Amino acid sequence: MQPQAITFPNGQAGPIVRFRAVWLTVLATVLVLAQAALAQARPESLAPLAEKVSPAVVNITTTTLVEGRTGPQGIVPEGSPFEDFFKEFQDRNRGDKDRPRRSTALGSGFVISEDGYVVTNNHVIDGADEIRIEFFDGDEMDAKVVGTDPKTDIALLKVEASQPLPFVSFGDSDTARVGDWVMAMGNPLGQGFSVSAGIVSARNRALSGTYDDYIQTDAAINRGNSGGPLFNMEGEVIGVNTAILSPNGGSIGIGFSMASNVVSKVVDQLKEFGETRRGWLGVRIQDVTEDVADAIGLTKPEGALVTDVPEGPAKEAGLEQRDVIMSFDGTEVKDTRELVKLVGNSAVGKTVRVVVFRDGGTKTLLVTLGRREDAERTVPAAMKGEEAAPEQKDILGMTLSAPTDDMRQELGLPEGIEGLVVTDVDQASQAFEKGLRAGDLITEAGQQKVTSVADLNARVAEAKEAGRKSLLLLIRRGGDPRFVALSLDDSE
């Protein structure tokens, strides 16, 4: 039913009519403000921004001397009656193929200081004999490599200019939100200076590297854009265009830019030292899954589970295998990727507080970080012990046996190492789903060493008595340790 207008004897509108008028006025005001906000969020033109930052964006051409190809040798068997004929044919058609030739490649970059420091991708200049920088106004200069970091695919170059150069500054990539407008600049497909615009499609993407922190954008990025800047609407660099996801080599709207907060730290170290100097904790780690958390008594699957502690800073500070690192230098650790980034971004020689979960409680340790680049990963010496008598039994979906001399030789196990060898895995079991295979060595169960099937059965019984749903195993394969939590249902 529609509300009826009520008119009073004095001719004035009733309260319902007045309410409608006020509501319409408010709605019109909101629409006007929304249109103004949208117009402000998406400027009519990006030309002012492009004009502002273009002088600091550069094209990069690299030249590499490539050895000549000798081509296939011995088309016919030696001694064949056709040997002389084909040799003459090869000599006549080889031409200049045996001579060294120059190969060129194109990329992009940007100037970050008036004295001529230029940032680009490492893969743009990797192996180059000559690097030529072309500026927006057409000037060209030779550049030299100051330093590179293959882990983040960043390179720092330097040109010697007779006058101060226009440059751009890094912005805070952590403030970039999904949906924010961005602009990419570079030299796509060798076409010269080009601008494309889009939005931030996603954050914190990881491709393949340990220190990956990519901003995903739908701004068109093609071959030749590598090393170019990704700008926010304030003209700050929030990313370095590095990679695209494409089935045909062209842009399909999925591009990746290494976040500026990663790049700026790398650039500072390259400028100061000519190389990176990342912190090193000295542990091997894996993520804490829900079943692992249940097996060790954690309330939620967070932190980084320590699988091994070789000689290094962590061992000197007292970290132990099975510790779960919950906090590093005051920052909560959610998973292994975050811990690696936190440690890598820390200064070499810095003493940090590391909070670990151990034996149902937390413990704080002080660790003085080493340098990752200098770290030598050592394999702990094999534990000494008597060899258990051979035995074999099916448990938790696996067929297990104490290691015999033949097994040690076949699997390359160090002499005297303790544990149970997996000789077979039921493909229908959870153990198979979790990746256990024949040849794996189980050294611990329930955070205690196992040397026999009887030990493992005892650990299973203890876990069930404690109300655990799963049992945590320490597995070694090829010398590398890994924790796996198996459901106790498979023990029936």
Tab-separated table of C-alpha atoms in Angstrom:
chain	number	residue	atom	x	y	z
A	1	MET	CA	0.000	0.000	0.000
A	2	GLN	CA	1.367	3.417	-0.928
A	3	PRO	CA	1.537	5.946	1.935
A	4	GLN	CA	-1.178	8.608	1.649
A	5	ALA	CA	-0.341	12.291	1.699
A	6	ILE	CA	-1.996	14.132	4.541
A	7	THR	CA	-2.800	17.856	4.145
A	8	PHE	CA	-3.689	19.898	7.177
A	9	PRO	CA	-6.327	22.616	7.113
A	10	ASN	CA	-3.705	25.334	6.976
A	11	GLY	CA	-2.552	23.963	3.567
A	12	GLN	CA	0.819	22.646	4.818
A	13	ALA	CA	1.999	19.185	3.787
A	14	GLY	CA	1.828	16.423	6.331
A	15	PRO	CA	4.894	14.699	7.853
A	16	ILE	CA	4.944	11.879	5.254
A	17	VAL	CA	5.230	14.328	2.372
A	18	ARG	CA	7.920	16.288	4.150
A	19	PHE	CA	9.819	13.037	4.864
A	20	ARG	CA	9.717	12.109	1.193
A	21	ALA	CA	11.091	15.481	0.194
A	22	VAL	CA	13.964	15.223	2.681
A	23	TRP	CA	14.737	11.650	1.591
A	24	LEU	CA	14.867	12.637	-2.100
A	25	THR	CA	17.155	15.543	-1.273
A	26	VAL	CA	19.534	13.272	0.658
A	27	LEU	CA	19.513	10.678	-2.152
A	28	ALA	CA	20.328	13.320	-4.767
A	29	THR	CA	23.184	14.627	-2.617
A	30	VAL	CA	24.629	11.095	-2.195
A	31	LEU	CA	24.496	10.485	-5.950
A	32	VAL	CA	26.275	13.757	-6.661
A	33	LEU	CA	28.977	12.951	-4.112
A	34	ALA	CA	29.393	9.412	-5.499
A	35	GLN	CA	29.827	10.745	-9.026
A	36	ALA	CA	32.395	13.256	-7.784
A	37	ALA	CA	34.284	10.537	-5.899
A	38	LEU	CA	34.293	8.284	-8.974
A	39	ALA	CA	35.563	11.094	-11.134
A	40	GLN	CA	38.309	11.758	-8.617
A	41	ALA	CA	39.234	8.046	-8.386
A	42	ARG	CA	39.536	7.736	-12.146
A	43	PRO	CA	41.059	10.878	-13.625
A	44	GLU	CA	39.899	11.986	-17.056
A	45	SER	CA	43.448	11.659	-18.340
A	46	LEU	CA	46.724	10.118	-17.209
A	47	ALA	CA	48.629	12.517	-19.430
A	48	PRO	CA	49.834	14.784	-16.593
A	49	LEU	CA	51.207	11.791	-14.695
A	50	ALA	CA	52.841	10.326	-17.803
A	51	GLU	CA	54.472	13.663	-18.633
A	52	LYS	CA	55.751	13.961	-15.073
A	53	VAL	CA	57.481	10.552	-14.843
A	54	SER	CA	58.460	9.827	-18.481
A	55	PRO	CA	61.855	11.597	-18.334
A	56	ALA	CA	63.014	9.111	-15.668
A	57	VAL	CA	61.997	5.958	-17.607
A	58	VAL	CA	64.608	4.455	-19.940
A	59	ASN	CA	64.921	1.887	-22.699
A	60	ILE	CA	67.731	-0.630	-22.293
A	61	THR	CA	69.548	-2.362	-25.143
A	62	THR	CA	72.081	-5.063	-24.368
A	63	THR	CA	74.631	-6.630	-26.675
A	64	THR	CA	76.161	-10.057	-26.154
A	65	LEU	CA	78.899	-11.713	-28.187
A	66	VAL	CA	77.704	-15.211	-29.082
A	67	GLU	CA	80.054	-17.899	-30.316
A	68	GLY	CA	79.364	-19.083	-33.854
A	69	ARG	CA	77.486	-22.315	-34.353
A	70	THR	CA	79.560	-25.048	-35.881
A	71	GLY	CA	76.483	-26.924	-37.064
A	72	PRO	CA	76.093	-30.695	-37.219
A	73	GLN	CA	79.216	-32.668	-37.901
A	74	GLY	CA	79.432	-36.021	-39.634
A	75	ILE	CA	76.237	-36.076	-41.672
A	76	VAL	CA	77.482	-39.340	-43.226
A	77	PRO	CA	79.663	-42.008	-41.606
A	78	GLU	CA	83.397	-41.474	-41.728
A	79	GLY	CA	84.915	-43.283	-44.703
A	80	SER	CA	81.688	-43.187	-46.696
A	81	PRO	CA	82.088	-42.593	-50.469
A	82	PHE	CA	79.817	-39.558	-50.017
A	83	GLU	CA	82.017	-38.033	-47.297
A	84	ASP	CA	83.893	-35.621	-49.598
A	85	PHE	CA	80.691	-34.505	-51.300
A	86	PHE	CA	78.896	-33.664	-48.076
A	87	LYS	CA	82.005	-31.988	-46.601
A	88	GLU	CA	82.163	-29.673	-49.628
A	89	PHE	CA	78.443	-29.025	-49.292
A	90	GLN	CA	78.803	-28.111	-45.578
A	91	ASP	CA	81.783	-25.820	-46.198
A	92	ARG	CA	79.963	-24.020	-49.005
A	93	ASN	CA	76.743	-23.467	-47.048
A	94	ARG	CA	78.140	-22.775	-43.613
A	95	GLY	CA	79.111	-19.224	-44.585
A	96	ASP	CA	79.537	-16.963	-41.590
A	97	LYS	CA	77.837	-19.276	-39.125
A	98	ASP	CA	81.151	-20.227	-37.527
A	99	ARG	CA	82.041	-16.618	-36.827
A	100	PRO	CA	81.125	-15.004	-33.490
A	101	ARG	CA	78.005	-12.850	-33.780
A	102	ARG	CA	76.409	-10.138	-31.686
A	103	SER	CA	73.012	-10.741	-30.130
A	104	THR	CA	70.888	-7.843	-28.881
A	105	ALA	CA	68.048	-7.773	-26.366
A	106	LEU	CA	65.647	-5.073	-25.226
A	107	GLY	CA	64.278	-4.122	-21.843
A	108	SER	CA	63.235	-1.206	-19.664
A	109	GLY	CA	64.386	0.548	-16.508
A	110	PHE	CA	64.081	3.746	-14.500
A	111	VAL	CA	66.397	6.289	-12.911
A	112	ILE	CA	66.234	6.511	-9.101
A	113	SER	CA	68.782	9.274	-8.417
A	114	GLU	CA	70.058	12.389	-10.114
A	115	ASP	CA	73.592	10.966	-10.172
A	116	GLY	CA	72.556	8.190	-12.563
A	117	TYR	CA	71.566	5.000	-10.730
A	118	VAL	CA	69.179	2.902	-12.848
A	119	VAL	CA	67.045	-0.054	-11.742
A	120	THR	CA	66.048	-2.902	-14.064
A	121	ASN	CA	65.590	-6.688	-14.039
A	122	ASN	CA	68.601	-8.948	-13.729
A	123	HIS	CA	67.412	-11.077	-16.638
A	124	VAL	CA	67.468	-7.976	-18.881
A	125	ILE	CA	71.236	-7.492	-18.514
A	126	ASP	CA	72.395	-10.971	-17.482
A	127	GLY	CA	75.460	-11.978	-19.523
A	128	ALA	CA	75.542	-8.729	-21.506
A	129	ASP	CA	78.871	-7.401	-22.825
A	130	GLU	CA	77.489	-3.917	-23.487
A	131	ILE	CA	74.528	-2.069	-21.951
A	132	ARG	CA	73.112	1.016	-23.648
A	133	ILE	CA	70.578	3.326	-21.987
A	134	GLU	CA	68.207	5.476	-24.062
A	135	PHE	CA	66.384	8.334	-22.366
A	136	PHE	CA	62.987	9.781	-23.237
A	137	ASP	CA	64.552	12.798	-24.957
A	138	GLY	CA	66.652	10.553	-27.203
A	139	ASP	CA	69.993	10.836	-25.390
A	140	GLU	CA	71.964	7.598	-25.085
A	141	MET	CA	74.603	6.558	-22.564
A	142	ASP	CA	76.617	3.461	-21.737
A	143	ALA	CA	75.861	1.847	-18.388
A	144	LYS	CA	77.855	-0.383	-16.085
A	145	VAL	CA	76.541	-2.980	-13.656
A	146	VAL	CA	76.794	-2.019	-9.986
A	147	GLY	CA	75.315	-5.242	-8.661
A	148	THR	CA	72.672	-7.887	-9.269
A	149	ASP	CA	70.345	-10.071	-7.209
A	150	PRO	CA	69.057	-13.112	-9.134
A	151	LYS	CA	66.802	-14.108	-6.214
A	152	THR	CA	64.565	-11.059	-6.759
A	153	ASP	CA	65.603	-10.560	-10.415
A	154	ILE	CA	66.836	-7.013	-9.712
A	155	ALA	CA	69.895	-5.276	-11.153
A	156	LEU	CA	71.363	-1.860	-10.370
A	157	LEU	CA	73.133	0.046	-13.163
A	158	LYS	CA	75.038	3.326	-13.250
A	159	VAL	CA	75.466	5.927	-15.995
A	160	GLU	CA	77.814	8.901	-15.890
A	161	ALA	CA	75.933	12.045	-16.878
A	162	SER	CA	77.292	15.556	-17.210
A	163	GLN	CA	74.254	17.025	-15.443
A	164	PRO	CA	71.671	15.897	-12.892
A	165	LEU	CA	69.164	13.426	-14.309
A	166	PRO	CA	65.403	13.382	-13.735
A	167	PHE	CA	64.467	10.513	-11.409
A	168	VAL	CA	61.544	8.860	-9.660
A	169	SER	CA	61.203	7.625	-6.082
A	170	PHE	CA	59.988	4.381	-4.546
A	171	GLY	CA	56.584	4.386	-2.866
A	172	ASP	CA	55.273	2.121	-0.115
A	173	SER	CA	53.985	-0.970	-1.919
A	174	ASP	CA	52.289	-2.197	1.249
A	175	THR	CA	49.732	0.608	0.925
A	176	ALA	CA	48.687	-0.501	-2.573
A	177	ARG	CA	45.202	-1.989	-2.444
A	178	VAL	CA	43.479	-4.358	-4.799
A	179	GLY	CA	41.519	-2.113	-7.136
A	180	ASP	CA	43.905	0.860	-7.003
A	181	TRP	CA	44.779	2.432	-10.351
A	182	VAL	CA	48.350	1.891	-11.605
A	183	MET	CA	50.338	2.819	-14.692
A	184	ALA	CA	53.119	0.801	-16.356
A	185	MET	CA	55.804	2.292	-18.569
A	186	GLY	CA	58.493	0.709	-20.706
A	187	ASN	CA	59.654	-0.497	-24.088
A	188	PRO	CA	57.202	-3.265	-25.088
A	189	LEU	CA	58.276	-5.368	-28.059
A	190	GLY	CA	60.909	-2.772	-28.939
A	191	GLN	CA	58.296	-0.173	-29.875
A	192	GLY	CA	59.843	2.544	-27.753
A	193	PHE	CA	58.352	4.438	-24.840
A	194	SER	CA	54.840	3.230	-24.103
A	195	VAL	CA	52.270	3.684	-21.342
A	196	SER	CA	49.565	1.279	-20.194
A	197	ALA	CA	47.125	1.572	-17.300
A	198	GLY	CA	45.069	-0.777	-15.174
A	199	ILE	CA	44.427	-1.714	-11.578
A	200	VAL	CA	46.087	-3.784	-8.884
A	201	SER	CA	44.500	-7.208	-9.410
A	202	ALA	CA	46.068	-9.038	-6.465
A	203	ARG	CA	48.765	-8.681	-3.816
A	204	ASN	CA	51.522	-10.856	-2.335
A	205	ARG	CA	51.786	-13.221	-5.284
A	206	ALA	CA	54.580	-15.812	-5.190
A	207	LEU	CA	55.922	-17.257	-8.443
A	208	SER	CA	59.026	-19.327	-7.825
A	209	GLY	CA	61.520	-17.448	-5.673
A	210	THR	CA	62.125	-17.498	-1.932
A	211	TYR	CA	61.687	-13.747	-1.588
A	212	ASP	CA	58.844	-13.279	-4.073
A	213	ASP	CA	56.310	-10.556	-3.292
A	214	TYR	CA	54.626	-9.638	-6.548
A	215	ILE	CA	51.867	-7.169	-7.278
A	216	GLN	CA	49.547	-8.577	-9.937
A	217	THR	CA	48.106	-6.059	-12.401
A	218	ASP	CA	45.995	-6.056	-15.534
A	219	ALA	CA	47.952	-3.103	-16.975
A	220	ALA	CA	49.345	-4.379	-20.280
A	221	ILE	CA	52.883	-5.737	-19.829
A	222	ASN	CA	54.665	-7.338	-22.782
A	223	ARG	CA	58.153	-8.474	-23.706
A	224	GLY	CA	60.447	-5.493	-23.412
A	225	ASN	CA	58.542	-4.104	-20.424
A	226	SER	CA	60.788	-6.114	-18.107
A	227	GLY	CA	62.552	-3.852	-15.643
A	228	GLY	CA	60.167	-0.952	-16.182
A	229	PRO	CA	58.318	0.799	-13.349
A	230	LEU	CA	54.761	0.349	-12.126
A	231	PHE	CA	53.497	3.699	-10.821
A	232	ASN	CA	50.716	4.607	-8.434
A	233	MET	CA	48.672	7.724	-9.143
A	234	GLU	CA	51.108	9.875	-7.146
A	235	GLY	CA	53.939	9.016	-9.533
A	236	GLU	CA	55.722	6.744	-7.052
A	237	VAL	CA	57.226	3.416	-8.126
A	238	ILE	CA	55.422	0.615	-6.288
A	239	GLY	CA	56.726	-2.246	-8.432
A	240	VAL	CA	59.219	-3.384	-11.077
A	241	ASN	CA	57.518	-5.116	-14.015
A	242	THR	CA	59.065	-8.567	-14.176
A	243	ALA	CA	56.867	-11.304	-15.601
A	244	ILE	CA	53.612	-12.110	-17.377
A	245	LEU	CA	51.343	-15.126	-17.425
A	246	SER	CA	50.561	-15.814	-21.049
A	247	PRO	CA	49.995	-18.828	-23.320
A	248	ASN	CA	51.114	-16.902	-26.413
A	249	GLY	CA	53.839	-14.558	-25.161
A	250	GLY	CA	51.612	-11.474	-25.259
A	251	SER	CA	49.685	-9.655	-22.568
A	252	ILE	CA	46.410	-11.263	-21.481
A	253	GLY	CA	45.984	-8.988	-18.478
A	254	ILE	CA	48.011	-10.968	-15.926
A	255	GLY	CA	51.292	-9.212	-15.205
A	256	PHE	CA	53.545	-9.288	-12.162
A	257	SER	CA	55.664	-6.511	-10.639
A	258	MET	CA	58.118	-7.120	-7.805
A	259	ALA	CA	56.922	-5.005	-4.866
A	260	SER	CA	58.920	-1.832	-4.256
A	261	ASN	CA	59.395	-2.580	-0.560
A	262	VAL	CA	61.432	-5.630	-1.618
A	263	VAL	CA	63.238	-3.835	-4.441
A	264	SER	CA	64.249	-0.776	-2.422
A	265	LYS	CA	66.025	-2.886	0.226
A	266	VAL	CA	67.878	-4.838	-2.463
A	267	VAL	CA	68.868	-1.639	-4.269
A	268	ASP	CA	70.208	-0.079	-1.066
A	269	GLN	CA	72.458	-3.100	-0.478
A	270	LEU	CA	73.624	-3.248	-4.091
A	271	LYS	CA	74.472	0.437	-3.973
A	272	GLU	CA	76.403	0.114	-0.703
A	273	PHE	CA	78.068	-3.279	-1.104
A	274	GLY	CA	77.650	-4.266	-4.751
A	275	GLU	CA	75.887	-7.411	-3.510
A	276	THR	CA	73.103	-8.466	-1.175
A	277	ARG	CA	73.704	-9.211	2.497
A	278	ARG	CA	70.706	-11.045	3.922
A	279	GLY	CA	70.278	-12.313	7.434
A	280	TRP	CA	70.607	-16.053	8.089
A	281	LEU	CA	68.970	-17.931	10.941
A	282	GLY	CA	70.294	-21.393	10.137
A	283	VAL	CA	67.294	-23.724	10.313
A	284	ARG	CA	65.363	-25.942	7.933
A	285	ILE	CA	61.639	-25.400	8.228
A	286	GLN	CA	58.231	-26.470	6.971
A	287	ASP	CA	54.684	-25.141	7.328
A	288	VAL	CA	52.508	-26.250	10.239
A	289	THR	CA	49.438	-28.037	8.903
A	290	GLU	CA	46.289	-28.737	10.901
A	291	ASP	CA	47.230	-32.355	11.541
A	292	VAL	CA	50.774	-31.374	12.564
A	293	ALA	CA	49.357	-28.739	14.930
A	294	ASP	CA	47.103	-31.364	16.494
A	295	ALA	CA	49.971	-33.814	16.830
A	296	ILE	CA	52.185	-31.391	18.763
A	297	GLY	CA	49.472	-29.635	20.775
A	298	LEU	CA	49.203	-26.286	18.975
A	299	THR	CA	45.791	-24.616	19.028
A	300	LYS	CA	46.055	-23.393	15.415
A	301	PRO	CA	48.259	-24.218	12.396
A	302	GLU	CA	50.615	-21.238	12.430
A	303	GLY	CA	54.341	-20.715	12.687
A	304	ALA	CA	57.324	-22.453	11.102
A	305	LEU	CA	58.198	-25.976	12.208
A	306	VAL	CA	61.948	-26.582	12.563
A	307	THR	CA	62.915	-29.838	10.857
A	308	ASP	CA	66.685	-29.567	11.287
A	309	VAL	CA	69.236	-27.315	12.993
A	310	PRO	CA	72.669	-27.569	11.346
A	311	GLU	CA	75.700	-25.713	12.638
A	312	GLY	CA	74.913	-22.007	12.630
A	313	PRO	CA	73.321	-19.127	14.549
A	314	ALA	CA	70.145	-20.995	15.517
A	315	LYS	CA	72.007	-23.969	16.971
A	316	GLU	CA	74.330	-21.684	18.928
A	317	ALA	CA	71.264	-19.917	20.373
A	318	GLY	CA	69.620	-23.179	21.455
A	319	LEU	CA	66.921	-23.774	18.834
A	320	GLU	CA	65.986	-27.420	18.523
A	321	GLN	CA	64.401	-29.742	16.039
A	322	ARG	CA	60.580	-29.814	16.515
A	323	ASP	CA	60.515	-26.204	17.770
A	324	VAL	CA	57.783	-24.107	16.141
A	325	ILE	CA	58.934	-20.537	15.536
A	326	MET	CA	55.978	-18.356	16.505
A	327	SER	CA	57.588	-14.911	16.530
A	328	PHE	CA	60.713	-13.373	15.011
A	329	ASP	CA	62.093	-10.016	16.157
A	330	GLY	CA	58.697	-8.962	17.492
A	331	THR	CA	56.692	-10.001	14.408
A	332	GLU	CA	54.255	-12.913	14.489
A	333	VAL	CA	55.217	-15.708	12.081
A	334	LYS	CA	52.273	-17.154	10.160
A	335	ASP	CA	54.135	-19.547	7.876
A	336	THR	CA	57.548	-20.439	6.467
A	337	ARG	CA	57.359	-17.931	3.618
A	338	GLU	CA	56.891	-15.068	6.056
A	339	LEU	CA	59.756	-16.237	8.255
A	340	VAL	CA	62.140	-16.447	5.283
A	341	LYS	CA	61.251	-12.881	4.293
A	342	LEU	CA	61.617	-11.579	7.842
A	343	VAL	CA	65.020	-13.178	8.284
A	344	GLY	CA	66.245	-12.145	4.827
A	345	ASN	CA	65.274	-8.523	5.441
A	346	SER	CA	67.143	-8.427	8.758
A	347	ALA	CA	70.658	-7.022	9.090
A	348	VAL	CA	73.593	-9.398	9.300
A	349	GLY	CA	74.929	-9.500	12.854
A	350	LYS	CA	71.682	-8.287	14.418
A	351	THR	CA	70.567	-9.994	17.629
A	352	VAL	CA	66.855	-10.819	17.509
A	353	ARG	CA	64.329	-12.410	19.848
A	354	VAL	CA	62.861	-15.660	18.581
A	355	VAL	CA	59.832	-17.109	20.369
A	356	VAL	CA	59.346	-20.853	19.907
A	357	PHE	CA	56.680	-23.336	20.950
A	358	ARG	CA	58.364	-26.272	22.688
A	359	ASP	CA	56.954	-29.079	24.845
A	360	GLY	CA	53.572	-27.420	25.265
A	361	GLY	CA	54.889	-23.957	26.171
A	362	THR	CA	56.777	-21.018	24.710
A	363	LYS	CA	60.437	-20.133	25.070
A	364	THR	CA	62.282	-16.967	24.024
A	365	LEU	CA	65.772	-17.242	22.557
A	366	LEU	CA	68.269	-14.581	21.449
A	367	VAL	CA	69.832	-15.296	18.061
A	368	THR	CA	72.642	-13.333	16.405
A	369	LEU	CA	72.017	-13.628	12.682
A	370	GLY	CA	74.688	-14.716	10.233
A	371	ARG	CA	74.909	-13.895	6.536
A	372	ARG	CA	72.909	-16.103	4.206
A	373	GLU	CA	75.268	-15.670	1.260
A	374	ASP	CA	78.189	-16.985	3.311
A	375	ALA	CA	76.312	-19.765	5.050
A	376	GLU	CA	77.590	-23.271	4.576
A	377	ARG	CA	74.920	-25.834	5.166
A	378	THR	CA	76.464	-28.726	7.033
A	379	VAL	CA	74.963	-32.149	7.572
A	380	PRO	CA	74.903	-33.179	11.235
A	381	ALA	CA	77.125	-36.126	12.055
A	382	ALA	CA	75.330	-39.446	12.125
A	383	MET	CA	74.295	-40.601	15.542
A	384	LYS	CA	76.112	-43.643	16.824
A	385	GLY	CA	74.194	-46.659	18.001
A	386	GLU	CA	73.843	-50.386	17.746
A	387	GLU	CA	72.022	-51.778	14.738
A	388	ALA	CA	68.611	-53.173	15.571
A	389	ALA	CA	67.722	-56.713	14.661
A	390	PRO	CA	65.932	-56.987	11.324
A	391	GLU	CA	62.141	-56.912	11.637
A	392	GLN	CA	59.266	-55.990	9.366
A	393	LYS	CA	55.658	-55.047	10.032
A	394	ASP	CA	52.736	-53.128	8.522
A	395	ILE	CA	51.635	-50.028	10.444
A	396	LEU	CA	50.014	-46.697	9.527
A	397	GLY	CA	49.678	-47.883	5.935
A	398	MET	CA	53.423	-48.602	5.604
A	399	THR	CA	55.600	-51.681	5.648
A	400	LEU	CA	58.523	-50.906	7.962
A	401	SER	CA	61.837	-52.553	8.706
A	402	ALA	CA	64.923	-51.785	10.721
A	403	PRO	CA	67.766	-50.894	8.317
A	404	THR	CA	69.994	-53.787	7.344
A	405	ASP	CA	73.493	-53.463	5.916
A	406	ASP	CA	72.145	-54.043	2.407
A	407	MET	CA	69.503	-51.337	2.909
A	408	ARG	CA	72.101	-48.880	4.157
A	409	GLN	CA	74.230	-49.460	1.103
A	410	GLU	CA	71.320	-49.294	-1.320
A	411	LEU	CA	69.786	-46.166	0.220
A	412	GLY	CA	73.085	-44.479	1.054
A	413	LEU	CA	72.306	-44.319	4.760
A	414	PRO	CA	75.177	-43.238	7.023
A	415	GLU	CA	76.554	-46.053	9.140
A	416	GLY	CA	74.894	-46.316	12.539
A	417	ILE	CA	71.895	-44.091	11.801
A	418	GLU	CA	68.794	-45.088	13.771
A	419	GLY	CA	65.236	-45.385	12.532
A	420	LEU	CA	62.817	-47.446	10.456
A	421	VAL	CA	63.045	-47.878	6.698
A	422	VAL	CA	59.820	-47.701	4.695
A	423	THR	CA	59.922	-50.716	2.373
A	424	ASP	CA	56.412	-50.297	0.925
A	425	VAL	CA	53.433	-47.926	1.164
A	426	ASP	CA	49.770	-48.820	0.656
A	427	GLN	CA	48.560	-46.563	-2.156
A	428	ALA	CA	45.152	-46.301	-0.486
A	429	SER	CA	46.653	-45.035	2.777
A	430	GLN	CA	47.060	-41.506	4.081
A	431	ALA	CA	50.808	-42.122	4.254
A	432	PHE	CA	50.871	-42.424	0.462
A	433	GLU	CA	48.738	-39.279	0.107
A	434	LYS	CA	51.183	-37.398	2.337
A	435	GLY	CA	54.068	-38.351	0.042
A	436	LEU	CA	55.773	-41.171	1.955
A	437	ARG	CA	57.523	-43.640	-0.313
A	438	ALA	CA	59.672	-46.733	-0.136
A	439	GLY	CA	63.198	-45.759	0.894
A	440	ASP	CA	62.142	-43.070	3.371
A	441	LEU	CA	63.626	-43.323	6.861
A	442	ILE	CA	61.479	-42.636	9.951
A	443	THR	CA	63.759	-41.386	12.730
A	444	GLU	CA	61.187	-39.996	15.195
A	445	ALA	CA	57.554	-40.501	16.136
A	446	GLY	CA	55.662	-38.400	18.658
A	447	GLN	CA	58.808	-36.283	19.088
A	448	GLN	CA	60.785	-39.296	20.313
A	449	LYS	CA	63.398	-41.403	18.549
A	450	VAL	CA	62.334	-44.767	17.140
A	451	THR	CA	64.696	-47.666	16.507
A	452	SER	CA	62.203	-50.506	16.171
A	453	VAL	CA	58.612	-51.258	15.217
A	454	ALA	CA	57.941	-51.776	18.915
A	455	ASP	CA	59.018	-48.179	19.565
A	456	LEU	CA	56.618	-46.931	16.900
A	457	ASN	CA	53.740	-48.998	18.286
A	458	ALA	CA	54.439	-47.508	21.711
A	459	ARG	CA	54.316	-43.981	20.295
A	460	VAL	CA	50.981	-44.759	18.608
A	461	ALA	CA	49.553	-46.056	21.878
A	462	GLU	CA	50.783	-42.983	23.792
A	463	ALA	CA	49.224	-40.625	21.237
A	464	LYS	CA	45.858	-42.386	21.429
A	465	GLU	CA	45.960	-42.341	25.238
A	466	ALA	CA	46.628	-38.606	25.124
A	467	GLY	CA	43.602	-38.101	22.855
A	468	ARG	CA	45.621	-37.223	19.750
A	469	LYS	CA	44.044	-37.739	16.352
A	470	SER	CA	47.375	-37.933	14.553
A	471	LEU	CA	51.008	-38.845	15.116
A	472	LEU	CA	53.936	-36.648	14.072
A	473	LEU	CA	56.740	-38.466	12.228
A	474	LEU	CA	60.168	-37.147	11.295
A	475	ILE	CA	61.103	-38.475	7.860
A	476	ARG	CA	64.495	-38.310	6.159
A	477	ARG	CA	64.868	-38.716	2.433
A	478	GLY	CA	68.264	-38.241	0.847
A	479	GLY	CA	69.462	-36.599	4.053
A	480	ASP	CA	66.710	-33.932	4.060
A	481	PRO	CA	64.335	-34.000	7.063
A	482	ARG	CA	60.581	-33.437	6.889
A	483	PHE	CA	57.747	-33.735	9.409
A	484	VAL	CA	54.574	-35.604	8.447
A	485	ALA	CA	51.485	-36.042	10.619
A	486	LEU	CA	49.535	-39.253	9.973
A	487	SER	CA	46.025	-40.011	11.167
A	488	LEU	CA	45.906	-42.688	13.843
A	489	ASP	CA	42.890	-44.244	12.112
A	490	ASP	CA	45.322	-46.071	9.801
A	491	SER	CA	46.857	-47.804	12.813
A	492	GLU	CA	43.770	-49.949	13.389
